[in-house]
Coordinates of N, CA and C in Angstrom, one line a residue:
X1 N 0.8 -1.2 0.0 CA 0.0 0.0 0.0 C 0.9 1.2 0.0
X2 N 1.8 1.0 1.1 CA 2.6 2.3 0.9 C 3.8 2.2 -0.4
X3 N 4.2 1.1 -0.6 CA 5.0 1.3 -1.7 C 4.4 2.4 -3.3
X4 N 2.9 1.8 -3.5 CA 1.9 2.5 -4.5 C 2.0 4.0 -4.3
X5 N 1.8 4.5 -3.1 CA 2.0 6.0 -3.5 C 3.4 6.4 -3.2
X6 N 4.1 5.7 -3.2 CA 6.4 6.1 -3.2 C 6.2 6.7 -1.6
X7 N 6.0 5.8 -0.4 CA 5.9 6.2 0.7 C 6.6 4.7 1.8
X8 N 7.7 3.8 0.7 CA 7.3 2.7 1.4 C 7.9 2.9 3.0
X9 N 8.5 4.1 3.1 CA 9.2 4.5 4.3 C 8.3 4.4 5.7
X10 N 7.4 4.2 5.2 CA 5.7 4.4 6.1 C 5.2 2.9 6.4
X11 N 5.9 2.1 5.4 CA 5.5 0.7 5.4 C 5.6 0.0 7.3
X12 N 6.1 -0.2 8.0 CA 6.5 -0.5 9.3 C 5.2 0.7 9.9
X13 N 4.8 1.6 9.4 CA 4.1 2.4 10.5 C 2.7 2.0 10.1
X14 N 2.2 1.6 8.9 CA 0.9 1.4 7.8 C 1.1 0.1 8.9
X15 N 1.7 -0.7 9.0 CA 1.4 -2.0 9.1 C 0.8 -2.8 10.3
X16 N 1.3 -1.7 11.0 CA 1.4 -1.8 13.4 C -0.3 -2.4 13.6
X17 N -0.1 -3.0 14.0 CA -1.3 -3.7 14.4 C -2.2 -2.4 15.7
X18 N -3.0 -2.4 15.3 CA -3.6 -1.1 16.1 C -5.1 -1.9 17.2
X19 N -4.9 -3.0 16.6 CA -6.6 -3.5 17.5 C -7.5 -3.0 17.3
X20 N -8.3 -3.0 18.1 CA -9.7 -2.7 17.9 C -10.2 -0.9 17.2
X21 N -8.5 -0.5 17.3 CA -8.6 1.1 16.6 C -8.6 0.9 15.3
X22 N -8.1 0.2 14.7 CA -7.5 -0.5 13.4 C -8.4 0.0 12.2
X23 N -9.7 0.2 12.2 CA -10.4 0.8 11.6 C -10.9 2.4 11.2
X24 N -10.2 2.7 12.2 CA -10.2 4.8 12.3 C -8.7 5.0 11.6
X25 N -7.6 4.0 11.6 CA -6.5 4.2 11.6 C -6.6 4.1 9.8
X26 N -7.4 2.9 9.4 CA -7.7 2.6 7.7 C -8.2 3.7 7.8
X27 N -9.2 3.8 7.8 CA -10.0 5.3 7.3 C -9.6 6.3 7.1
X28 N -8.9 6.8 8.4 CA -8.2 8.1 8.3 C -7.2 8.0 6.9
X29 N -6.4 6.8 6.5 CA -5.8 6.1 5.3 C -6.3 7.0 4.5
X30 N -7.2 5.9 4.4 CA -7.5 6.2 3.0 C -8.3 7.8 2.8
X31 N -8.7 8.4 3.8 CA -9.1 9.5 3.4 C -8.4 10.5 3.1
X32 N -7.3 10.4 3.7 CA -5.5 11.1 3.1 C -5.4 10.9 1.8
X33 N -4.8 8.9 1.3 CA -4.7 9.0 0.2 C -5.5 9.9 -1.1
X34 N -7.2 9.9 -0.6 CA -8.0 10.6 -1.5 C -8.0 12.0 -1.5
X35 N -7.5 12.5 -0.6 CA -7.2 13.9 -0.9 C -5.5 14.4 -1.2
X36 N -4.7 13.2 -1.0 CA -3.7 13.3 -2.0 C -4.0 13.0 -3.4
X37 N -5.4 12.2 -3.8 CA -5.4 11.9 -5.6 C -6.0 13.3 -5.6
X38 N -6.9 14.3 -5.1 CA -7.2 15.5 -5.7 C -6.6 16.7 -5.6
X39 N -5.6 16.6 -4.7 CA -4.5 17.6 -4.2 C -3.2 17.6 -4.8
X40 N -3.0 16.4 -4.6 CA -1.6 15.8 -5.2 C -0.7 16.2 -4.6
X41 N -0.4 16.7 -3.4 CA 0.2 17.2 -2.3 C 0.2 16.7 -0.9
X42 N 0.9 16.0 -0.3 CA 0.5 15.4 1.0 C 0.0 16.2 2.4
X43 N 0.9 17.4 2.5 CA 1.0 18.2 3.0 C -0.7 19.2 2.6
X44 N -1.1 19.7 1.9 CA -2.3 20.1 1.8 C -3.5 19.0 2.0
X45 N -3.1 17.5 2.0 CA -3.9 16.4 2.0 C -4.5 16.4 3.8
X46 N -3.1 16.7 4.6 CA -2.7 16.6 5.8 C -3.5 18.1 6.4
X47 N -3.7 19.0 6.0 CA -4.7 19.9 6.7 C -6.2 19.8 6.1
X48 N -6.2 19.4 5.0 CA -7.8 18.9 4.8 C -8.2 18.3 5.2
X49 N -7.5 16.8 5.6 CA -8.2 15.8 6.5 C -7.8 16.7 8.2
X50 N -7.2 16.8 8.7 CA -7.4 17.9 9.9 C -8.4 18.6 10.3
X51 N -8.8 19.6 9.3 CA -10.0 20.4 9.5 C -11.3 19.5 9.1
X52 N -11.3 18.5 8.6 CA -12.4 17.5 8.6 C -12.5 16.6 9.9
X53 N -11.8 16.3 10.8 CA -11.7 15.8 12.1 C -11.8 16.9 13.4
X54 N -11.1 18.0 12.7 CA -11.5 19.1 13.8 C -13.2 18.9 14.5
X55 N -13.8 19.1 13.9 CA -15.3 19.2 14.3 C -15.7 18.2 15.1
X56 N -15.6 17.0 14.9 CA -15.9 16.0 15.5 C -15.0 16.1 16.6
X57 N -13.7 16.1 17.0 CA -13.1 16.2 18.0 C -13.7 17.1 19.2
X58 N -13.6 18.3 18.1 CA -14.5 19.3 19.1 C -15.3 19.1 20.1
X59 N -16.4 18.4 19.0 CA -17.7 18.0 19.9 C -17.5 17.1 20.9
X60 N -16.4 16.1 21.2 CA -16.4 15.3 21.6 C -15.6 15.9 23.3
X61 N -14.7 16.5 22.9 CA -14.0 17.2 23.9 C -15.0 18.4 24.7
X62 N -15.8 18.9 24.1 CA -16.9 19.8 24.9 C -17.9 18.9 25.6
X63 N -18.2 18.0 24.6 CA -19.4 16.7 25.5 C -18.8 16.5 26.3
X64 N -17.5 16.3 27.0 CA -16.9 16.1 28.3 C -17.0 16.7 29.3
X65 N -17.1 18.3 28.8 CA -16.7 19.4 29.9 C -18.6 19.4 30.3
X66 N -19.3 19.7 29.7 CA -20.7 19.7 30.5 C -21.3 18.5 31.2

């Protein structure tokens, strides 16, 4: 997987057995990858998925405080 986008340096980090997180960890994947196919930039891929997780975090961290 990481070889395909010239990242295999990532390959050891892609691979880490994450358990029962293992599926936020794909997701978040691939939703990078897809805003590196429209970006084509990792780094702009990397604040788009950011500000798309922002909000949810948010809410999640305020649900705590009340």
């Amino acid at each position: 997987v990481a070889a395909e986008a010239g990242l295999e340096f990532l390959t050891p980090i892609i691979e880490v057995s994450y358990g029962k997180w293992a599926w936020i960890n794909r997701t978040l994947l691939t939703v990078l990858r897809f805003f590196y196919g429209i970006f084509g930039n990792w780094g702009v891929a990397v604040i788009v998925l950011t500000l798309l997780v922002l909000p949810a975090i948010y809410r999640l961290a305020h649900a705590r405080e009340t």
